[in-house]
PDB file of C-alpha atoms and ligand atoms in Angstrom:
ATOM      1  CA  MET W 829     -26.103 -13.603  15.198  1.00 91.00           C
ATOM      2  CA  ARG W 830     -26.442 -10.950  12.524  1.00 94.00           C
ATOM      3  CA  VAL W 831     -23.393  -9.380  10.870  1.00 96.00           C
ATOM      4  CA  ASP W 832     -23.595  -6.056   8.989  1.00 96.00           C
ATOM      5  CA  ILE W 833     -20.926  -3.841   7.476  1.00 97.00           C
ATOM      6  CA  VAL W 834     -20.666  -0.072   7.018  1.00 97.00           C
ATOM      7  CA  LEU W 835     -18.055   1.368   4.707  1.00 97.00           C
ATOM      8  CA  THR W 836     -17.146   4.682   6.361  1.00 97.00           C
ATOM      9  CA  ALA W 837     -16.795   6.091   9.884  1.00 96.00           C
ATOM     10  CA  GLN W 838     -19.271   8.785   8.888  1.00 95.00           C
ATOM     11  CA  SER W 839     -22.050   6.209   8.318  1.00 95.00           C
ATOM     12  CA  VAL W 840     -21.986   5.105  11.961  1.00 96.00           C
ATOM     13  CA  LYS W 841     -24.994   6.355  13.930  1.00 93.00           C
ATOM     14  CA  PRO W 842     -25.481   5.774  17.691  1.00 92.00           C
ATOM     15  CA  GLU W 843     -28.773   3.936  17.024  1.00 93.00           C
ATOM     16  CA  SER W 844     -27.036   1.548  14.604  1.00 93.00           C
ATOM     17  CA  VAL W 845     -24.435   0.422  17.179  1.00 97.00           C
ATOM     18  CA  ARG W 846     -26.515   0.079  20.367  1.00 97.00           C
ATOM     19  CA  GLY W 847     -26.646  -3.482  21.684  1.00 97.00           C
ATOM     20  CA  LYS W 848     -23.952  -4.622  19.211  1.00 98.00           C
ATOM     21  CA  ILE W 849     -20.299  -5.501  19.030  1.00 98.00           C
ATOM     22  CA  CYS W 850     -18.544  -3.037  16.718  1.00 98.00           C
ATOM     23  CA  VAL W 851     -15.439  -4.237  14.895  1.00 98.00           C
ATOM     24  CA  VAL W 852     -13.429  -1.255  13.670  1.00 98.00           C
ATOM     25  CA  ILE W 853     -11.079  -1.763  10.720  1.00 98.00           C
ATOM     26  CA  ASP W 854      -8.581   0.784   9.429  1.00 98.00           C
ATOM     27  CA  VAL W 855      -5.982  -1.444   7.796  1.00 98.00           C
ATOM     28  CA  LEU W 856      -3.964   1.581   6.569  1.00 98.00           C
ATOM     29  CA  ARG W 857      -3.020   2.181   9.216  1.00 98.00           C
ATOM     30  CA  ALA W 858      -4.695   2.906  12.564  1.00 98.00           C
ATOM     31  CA  SER W 859      -6.073  -0.551  13.393  1.00 98.00           C
ATOM     32  CA  THR W 860      -2.878  -2.254  12.192  1.00 98.00           C
ATOM     33  CA  THR W 861      -0.855   0.096  14.400  1.00 98.00           C
ATOM     34  CA  ILE W 862      -3.022  -0.456  17.504  1.00 98.00           C
ATOM     35  CA  VAL W 863      -2.854  -4.246  17.091  1.00 98.00           C
ATOM     36  CA  THR W 864       0.933  -4.035  16.723  1.00 98.00           C
ATOM     37  CA  ALA W 865       1.401  -1.707  19.703  1.00 98.00           C
ATOM     38  CA  LEU W 866      -0.634  -3.931  22.036  1.00 98.00           C
ATOM     39  CA  ALA W 867       0.993  -7.119  20.718  1.00 98.00           C
ATOM     40  CA  ASN W 868       4.362  -5.501  21.483  1.00 98.00           C
ATOM     41  CA  GLY W 869       3.445  -4.860  25.103  1.00 98.00           C
ATOM     42  CA  CYS W 870       1.801  -1.432  25.092  1.00 98.00           C
ATOM     43  CA  ALA W 871      -0.450  -1.251  28.185  1.00 98.00           C
ATOM     44  CA  ALA W 872      -3.340   0.738  26.670  1.00 98.00           C
ATOM     45  CA  VAL W 873      -4.190   2.969  23.709  1.00 98.00           C
ATOM     46  CA  PHE W 874      -6.517   5.959  24.192  1.00 98.00           C
ATOM     47  CA  PRO W 875      -8.111   6.807  20.826  1.00 98.00           C
ATOM     48  CA  THR W 876      -8.872  10.523  20.533  1.00 97.00           C
ATOM     49  CA  GLU W 877     -10.387  12.679  17.816  1.00 95.00           C
ATOM     50  CA  THR W 878      -8.017  15.621  18.118  1.00 97.00           C
ATOM     51  CA  PRO W 879      -4.312  16.170  18.887  1.00 98.00           C
ATOM     52  CA  GLU W 880      -5.333  18.533  21.716  1.00 98.00           C
ATOM     53  CA  GLU W 881      -7.372  15.806  23.382  1.00 98.00           C
ATOM     54  CA  ALA W 882      -4.436  13.406  22.979  1.00 98.00           C
ATOM     55  CA  ARG W 883      -2.064  15.936  24.585  1.00 98.00           C
ATOM     56  CA  GLU W 884      -4.449  16.356  27.513  1.00 98.00           C
ATOM     57  CA  ILE W 885      -4.601  12.582  28.099  1.00 97.00           C
ATOM     58  CA  ALA W 886      -0.830  12.275  27.764  1.00 98.00           C
ATOM     59  CA  ARG W 887      -0.357  15.005  30.388  1.00 97.00           C
ATOM     60  CA  ARG W 888      -2.856  13.402  32.753  1.00 96.00           C
ATOM     61  CA  TRP W 889      -1.609   9.813  32.488  1.00 94.00           C
ATOM     62  CA  GLY W 890       2.004  10.210  31.449  1.00 97.00           C
ATOM     63  CA  ALA W 891       1.163   8.529  28.150  1.00 98.00           C
ATOM     64  CA  LEU W 892       3.195   8.638  24.955  1.00 98.00           C
ATOM     65  CA  LEU W 893       1.680  10.627  22.077  1.00 98.00           C
ATOM     66  CA  GLY W 894       1.080   8.791  18.792  1.00 98.00           C
ATOM     67  CA  GLY W 895      -0.722   9.502  15.563  1.00 98.00           C
ATOM     68  CA  GLU W 896      -0.788  11.379  12.295  1.00 98.00           C
ATOM     69  CA  ARG W 897      -2.255  14.128  10.222  1.00 97.00           C
ATOM     70  CA  GLU W 898      -1.818  13.922   6.444  1.00 96.00           C
ATOM     71  CA  GLY W 899      -0.071  10.580   7.141  1.00 96.00           C
ATOM     72  CA  LEU W 900       2.816  12.224   9.025  1.00 97.00           C
ATOM     73  CA  ARG W 901       3.763  12.338  12.700  1.00 98.00           C
ATOM     74  CA  ILE W 902       2.183  15.312  14.447  1.00 98.00           C
ATOM     75  CA  GLU W 903       4.636  17.940  15.631  1.00 97.00           C
ATOM     76  CA  GLY W 904       5.764  17.257  19.196  1.00 97.00           C
ATOM     77  CA  PHE W 905       4.381  13.680  19.175  1.00 98.00           C
ATOM     78  CA  ASP W 906       6.589  10.742  20.198  1.00 98.00           C
ATOM     79  CA  LEU W 907       5.342   8.407  17.460  1.00 98.00           C
ATOM     80  CA  GLY W 908       3.618   8.661  14.094  1.00 98.00           C
ATOM     81  CA  ASN W 909       1.149   6.139  12.667  1.00 98.00           C
ATOM     82  CA  SER W 910       3.607   3.646  11.219  1.00 98.00           C
ATOM     83  CA  PRO W 911       3.098   0.238  12.875  1.00 98.00           C
ATOM     84  CA  LEU W 912       6.830  -0.372  12.459  1.00 98.00           C
ATOM     85  CA  GLU W 913       7.578   2.392  14.965  1.00 98.00           C
ATOM     86  CA  TYR W 914       5.611   0.637  17.711  1.00 98.00           C
ATOM     87  CA  VAL W 915       8.415  -1.725  18.723  1.00 98.00           C
ATOM     88  CA  PRO W 916       8.655  -3.292  22.206  1.00 98.00           C
ATOM     89  CA  GLU W 917      11.583  -1.042  23.187  1.00 98.00           C
ATOM     90  CA  LYS W 918       9.358   2.000  22.754  1.00 98.00           C
ATOM     91  CA  VAL W 919       5.903   0.824  23.809  1.00 98.00           C
ATOM     92  CA  ARG W 920       6.260  -1.976  26.370  1.00 98.00           C
ATOM     93  CA  GLY W 921       4.382  -1.058  29.553  1.00 98.00           C
ATOM     94  CA  ARG W 922       3.452   2.393  28.210  1.00 98.00           C
ATOM     95  CA  MET W 923       0.055   3.968  27.568  1.00 98.00           C
ATOM     96  CA  ILE W 924      -0.392   5.804  24.274  1.00 98.00           C
ATOM     97  CA  ALA W 925      -2.758   8.692  23.531  1.00 98.00           C
ATOM     98  CA  PHE W 926      -3.455   8.153  19.830  1.00 98.00           C
ATOM     99  CA  THR W 927      -5.148  10.280  17.187  1.00 98.00           C
ATOM    100  CA  THR W 928      -5.514   9.617  13.450  1.00 97.00           C
ATOM    101  CA  THR W 929      -7.559  11.150  10.662  1.00 96.00           C
ATOM    102  CA  ASN W 930     -10.135   8.386  10.212  1.00 95.00           C
ATOM    103  CA  GLY W 931      -9.395   5.348  12.399  1.00 96.00           C
ATOM    104  CA  THR W 932      -9.672   6.852  15.872  1.00 96.00           C
ATOM    105  CA  ARG W 933     -12.745   8.806  14.723  1.00 95.00           C
ATOM    106  CA  ALA W 934     -14.397   5.514  13.712  1.00 97.00           C
ATOM    107  CA  MET W 935     -13.595   4.074  17.153  1.00 97.00           C
ATOM    108  CA  ARG W 936     -15.135   7.062  18.912  1.00 95.00           C
ATOM    109  CA  ALA W 937     -18.201   6.902  16.640  1.00 96.00           C
ATOM    110  CA  CYS W 938     -18.908   3.461  18.156  1.00 97.00           C
ATOM    111  CA  ALA W 939     -19.086   4.844  21.723  1.00 96.00           C
ATOM    112  CA  ALA W 940     -22.692   3.639  22.223  1.00 96.00           C
ATOM    113  CA  SER W 941     -21.930   0.029  21.232  1.00 98.00           C
ATOM    114  CA  ASP W 942     -21.926  -2.796  23.781  1.00 97.00           C
ATOM    115  CA  ALA W 943     -18.344  -3.688  22.906  1.00 98.00           C
ATOM    116  CA  LEU W 944     -15.585  -2.493  20.575  1.00 98.00           C
ATOM    117  CA  VAL W 945     -13.021  -4.725  18.904  1.00 98.00           C
ATOM    118  CA  ILE W 946     -10.103  -3.632  16.702  1.00 98.00           C
ATOM    119  CA  ALA W 947      -9.374  -5.752  13.631  1.00 98.00           C
ATOM    120  CA  SER W 948      -6.789  -5.874  10.864  1.00 98.00           C
ATOM    121  CA  PHE W 949      -5.311  -8.559   8.645  1.00 98.00           C
ATOM    122  CA  LEU W 950      -2.755  -9.138  11.431  1.00 98.00           C
ATOM    123  CA  ASN W 951      -5.299 -10.487  13.918  1.00 98.00           C
ATOM    124  CA  GLY W 952      -8.307 -11.605  11.837  1.00 98.00           C
ATOM    125  CA  ARG W 953      -8.330 -15.225  13.019  1.00 97.00           C
ATOM    126  CA  GLU W 954      -8.464 -14.242  16.680  1.00 97.00           C
ATOM    127  CA  VAL W 955     -11.178 -11.622  16.041  1.00 98.00           C
ATOM    128  CA  THR W 956     -13.247 -14.313  14.303  1.00 98.00           C
ATOM    129  CA  ARG W 957     -12.778 -16.620  17.299  1.00 97.00           C
ATOM    130  CA  LEU W 958     -14.003 -13.926  19.671  1.00 97.00           C
ATOM    131  CA  LEU W 959     -17.081 -13.158  17.555  1.00 97.00           C
ATOM    132  CA  GLN W 960     -17.915 -16.863  17.258  1.00 96.00           C
ATOM    133  CA  GLU W 961     -17.667 -17.177  21.015  1.00 96.00           C
ATOM    134  CA  LYS W 962     -19.881 -14.133  21.703  1.00 96.00           C
ATOM    135  CA  GLN W 963     -22.613 -14.904  19.115  1.00 96.00           C
ATOM    136  CA  LYS W 964     -23.913 -11.317  19.329  1.00 97.00           C
ATOM    137  CA  ASP W 965     -25.130  -8.990  16.596  1.00 97.00           C
ATOM    138  CA  THR W 966     -22.052  -7.405  15.079  1.00 97.00           C
ATOM    139  CA  LEU W 967     -21.400  -4.290  13.017  1.00 97.00           C
ATOM    140  CA  ILE W 968     -18.162  -4.240  11.037  1.00 98.00           C
ATOM    141  CA  VAL W 969     -17.117  -0.600  10.771  1.00 98.00           C
ATOM    142  CA  CYS W 970     -14.696   0.157   7.944  1.00 98.00           C
ATOM    143  CA  ALA W 971     -13.074   3.512   8.755  1.00 98.00           C
ATOM    144  CA  GLY W 972     -12.635   4.556   5.120  1.00 96.00           C
ATOM    145  CA  THR W 973     -10.762   7.701   4.142  1.00 94.00           C
ATOM    146  CA  ARG W 974     -12.371  11.107   4.653  1.00 89.00           C
ATOM    147  CA  GLY W 975     -15.891   9.799   4.115  1.00 94.00           C
ATOM    148  CA  GLU W 976     -15.003   7.551   1.153  1.00 96.00           C
ATOM    149  CA  PRO W 977     -14.809   3.739   1.389  1.00 97.00           C
ATOM    150  CA  SER W 978     -11.301   2.205   1.439  1.00 97.00           C
ATOM    151  CA  LEU W 979     -10.868  -1.022  -0.506  1.00 98.00           C
ATOM    152  CA  GLU W 980      -8.466  -2.592   2.011  1.00 98.00           C
ATOM    153  CA  ASP W 981     -10.916  -2.095   4.901  1.00 98.00           C
ATOM    154  CA  ILE W 982     -13.742  -3.747   2.942  1.00 98.00           C
ATOM    155  CA  VAL W 983     -11.472  -6.652   1.928  1.00 98.00           C
ATOM    156  CA  CYS W 984     -10.545  -7.162   5.605  1.00 98.00           C
ATOM    157  CA  GLY W 985     -14.229  -6.977   6.569  1.00 98.00           C
ATOM    158  CA  GLY W 986     -14.933  -9.564   3.851  1.00 98.00           C
ATOM    159  CA  MET W 987     -12.310 -11.847   5.381  1.00 98.00           C
ATOM    160  CA  LEU W 988     -14.112 -11.729   8.758  1.00 98.00           C
ATOM    161  CA  ILE W 989     -17.562 -12.199   7.205  1.00 97.00           C
ATOM    162  CA  ASP W 990     -16.296 -15.129   5.155  1.00 97.00           C
ATOM    163  CA  SER W 991     -14.743 -16.895   8.130  1.00 96.00           C
ATOM    164  CA  LEU W 992     -17.898 -16.303  10.196  1.00 96.00           C
ATOM    165  CA  GLY W 993     -19.965 -17.767   7.349  1.00 92.00           C
ATOM    166  CA  ALA W 994     -22.234 -14.724   7.738  1.00 85.00           C
ATOM    167  CA  LYS W 995     -23.154 -13.929   4.150  1.00 71.00           C
ATOM    168  CA  GLY W 996     -26.633 -12.899   3.078  1.00 77.00           C
ATOM    169  CA  MET W 997     -26.863  -9.111   2.690  1.00 89.00           C
ATOM    170  CA  PRO W 998     -25.743  -7.431  -0.572  1.00 93.00           C
ATOM    171  CA  GLU W 999     -23.014  -5.412   1.237  1.00 94.00           C
ATOM    172  CA  THR W1000     -21.621  -8.429   3.068  1.00 96.00           C
ATOM    173  CA  GLU W1001     -21.702 -10.534  -0.127  1.00 96.00           C
ATOM    174  CA  ARG W1002     -19.797  -7.788  -1.940  1.00 97.00           C
ATOM    175  CA  ALA W1003     -17.175  -7.611   0.817  1.00 97.00           C
ATOM    176  CA  VAL W1004     -16.671 -11.387   0.678  1.00 97.00           C
ATOM    177  CA  ALA W1005     -16.347 -11.216  -3.136  1.00 97.00           C
ATOM    178  CA  LEU W1006     -13.646  -8.524  -2.779  1.00 98.00           C
ATOM    179  CA  TRP W1007     -11.831 -10.644  -0.174  1.00 98.00           C
ATOM    180  CA  ASN W1008     -11.846 -13.626  -2.539  1.00 98.00           C
ATOM    181  CA  GLU W1009     -10.621 -11.426  -5.399  1.00 98.00           C
ATOM    182  CA  HIS W1010      -7.677  -9.985  -3.438  1.00 98.00           C
ATOM    183  CA  ARG W1011      -6.855 -12.504  -0.703  1.00 98.00           C
ATOM    184  CA  ASN W1012      -3.721 -13.766  -2.475  1.00 98.00           C
ATOM    185  CA  ASN W1013      -2.320 -10.341  -3.329  1.00 97.00           C
ATOM    186  CA  LEU W1014      -3.129  -8.100  -0.385  1.00 98.00           C
ATOM    187  CA  ALA W1015       0.023  -5.953  -0.509  1.00 98.00           C
ATOM    188  CA  ALA W1016      -0.226  -5.412  -4.271  1.00 98.00           C
ATOM    189  CA  MET W1017      -3.936  -4.556  -3.947  1.00 98.00           C
ATOM    190  CA  MET W1018      -3.135  -1.929  -1.313  1.00 98.00           C
ATOM    191  CA  LYS W1019      -0.251  -0.427  -3.281  1.00 98.00           C
ATOM    192  CA  THR W1020      -2.076  -0.162  -6.593  1.00 97.00           C
ATOM    193  CA  ASP W1021      -5.877  -0.280  -6.128  1.00 97.00           C
ATOM    194  CA  SER W1022      -6.186   1.690  -2.884  1.00 97.00           C
ATOM    195  CA  LEU W1023      -6.130   5.479  -3.032  1.00 95.00           C
ATOM    196  CA  HIS W1024      -4.766   5.766   0.500  1.00 96.00           C
ATOM    197  CA  GLY W1025      -2.272   2.973  -0.201  1.00 98.00           C
ATOM    198  CA  ARG W1026      -0.920   4.924  -3.174  1.00 97.00           C
ATOM    199  CA  THR W1027      -0.622   8.041  -1.012  1.00 97.00           C
ATOM    200  CA  LEU W1028       1.324   6.084   1.611  1.00 98.00           C
ATOM    201  CA  VAL W1029       3.702   4.766  -1.076  1.00 98.00           C
ATOM    202  CA  GLN W1030       4.292   8.363  -2.214  1.00 98.00           C
ATOM    203  CA  LEU W1031       4.997   9.371   1.391  1.00 98.00           C
ATOM    204  CA  GLY W1032       7.610   6.594   1.671  1.00 98.00           C
ATOM    205  CA  PHE W1033       5.556   4.171   3.788  1.00 98.00           C
ATOM    206  CA  GLU W1034       5.587   1.175   1.412  1.00 98.00           C
ATOM    207  CA  ARG W1035       7.022  -1.072   4.167  1.00 98.00           C
ATOM    208  CA  ASP W1036       3.990  -0.295   6.330  1.00 98.00           C
ATOM    209  CA  ILE W1037       1.784  -1.738   3.605  1.00 98.00           C
ATOM    210  CA  ASP W1038       3.842  -4.932   3.348  1.00 98.00           C
ATOM    211  CA  PHE W1039       3.589  -5.263   7.125  1.00 98.00           C
ATOM    212  CA  ALA W1040      -0.173  -4.546   7.194  1.00 98.00           C
ATOM    213  CA  ALA W1041      -0.695  -7.335   4.629  1.00 98.00           C
ATOM    214  CA  GLY W1042       0.599 -10.003   7.046  1.00 98.00           C
ATOM    215  CA  LEU W1043      -2.208 -12.468   7.795  1.00 98.00           C
ATOM    216  CA  ASN W1044      -2.782 -13.658  11.368  1.00 97.00           C
ATOM    217  CA  GLU W1045       0.592 -12.586  12.730  1.00 97.00           C
ATOM    218  CA  PHE W1046      -0.878 -11.958  16.189  1.00 97.00           C
ATOM    219  CA  ASP W1047      -3.334 -14.077  18.199  1.00 96.00           C
ATOM    220  CA  MET W1048      -4.566 -11.058  20.093  1.00 96.00           C
ATOM    221  CA  VAL W1049      -7.698  -8.906  20.088  1.00 98.00           C
ATOM    222  CA  PRO W1050      -7.744  -5.277  21.230  1.00 98.00           C
ATOM    223  CA  VAL W1051     -10.989  -4.462  23.050  1.00 98.00           C
ATOM    224  CA  ARG W1052     -12.415  -1.343  24.701  1.00 98.00           C
ATOM    225  CA  ARG W1053     -12.215  -0.925  28.465  1.00 97.00           C
ATOM    226  CA  GLY W1054     -13.557   2.449  29.595  1.00 96.00           C
ATOM    227  CA  ASP W1055     -11.939   5.046  27.342  1.00 95.00           C
ATOM    228  CA  ALA W1056      -8.992   2.823  26.468  1.00 97.00           C
ATOM    229  CA  ILE W1057      -8.212  -0.056  24.125  1.00 98.00           C
ATOM    230  CA  VAL W1058      -6.417  -2.963  25.791  1.00 98.00           C
ATOM    231  CA  ARG W1059      -5.503  -6.572  25.028  1.00 97.00           C
ATOM    232  CA  ARG W1060      -8.458  -8.846  25.590  1.00 95.00           C
ATOM    233  CA  GLU W1061      -6.613 -11.110  28.066  1.00 79.00           C
ATOM    234  CA  ASP W1062      -6.003  -8.045  30.256  1.00 60.00           C
ATOM    235  CA  HIS W1063      -9.714  -7.299  30.064  1.00 56.00           C
ATOM    236  CA  GLY W1064     -10.872 -10.694  31.355  1.00 49.00           C
TER     237      GLY W1064
HETATM  238  C1  MLT J2525      -6.301   7.204   9.465  1.00 74.12           C
HETATM  239  O1  MLT J2525      -6.759   6.957  10.591  1.00 74.12           O
HETATM  240  O2  MLT J2525      -6.782   8.039   8.723  1.00 74.12           O
HETATM  241  C2  MLT J2525      -5.111   6.421   8.924  1.00 74.12           C
HETATM  242  O3  MLT J2525      -4.653   5.533   9.842  1.00 74.12           O
HETATM  243  C3  MLT J2525      -4.151   7.355   8.243  1.00 74.12           C
HETATM  244  C4  MLT J2525      -2.738   6.831   8.066  1.00 74.12           C
HETATM  245  O4  MLT J2525      -2.478   5.937   7.278  1.00 74.12           O
HETATM  246  O5  MLT J2525      -1.827   7.328   8.745  1.00 74.12           O
END
């Protein structure tokens, strides 16, 4: 089982994902939000690249609309991209058409992969368990921010690589080193050393960062089924 990491959604090429499991990470905040929504009973999340596509899916399936542009809820959408909004009272039993600037784009970029898994600090242990069980070549896809690597995504990737014991390549070694450097101060790292984290603090989303820093809060793995992301136990 070989494990590689790419640092931005833009670096994902169809030929680099074929035959592999892709693990998409966008800690701030798309993957954290999807994990939270599904853990709180959401039936399925449809990741889309554009708000128009999300609106079309919502019309067709009666789904809620969720997501952001510039970090803020899109006009006319039911939910933004704060994981704290995705509470059981709002999402239980509902489908959500979801679009974000980088995270959902990274998920769509992995369309040619054999399988897609969504990871965050909240569900790292369970993602590791799944990858250990599958023993397949894996590409960890850090979404990054507008084509630039995001520290928190690499640190989360490093956590997975470390627990899989899959070191060896310079990029994976570097990710594990960053995980070891920041593992005891994840929230502080995101608030001070991450460009996107600092932007979120300025926008008033500091509580989202504290929440996103929670380790292994959910024993649940979101996986792709058709065009949707669902809880793995629903997938079989
Ligand atoms: C993204 O996909 O770009 C992020 O999730 C943005 C955000 O924090 O809302």
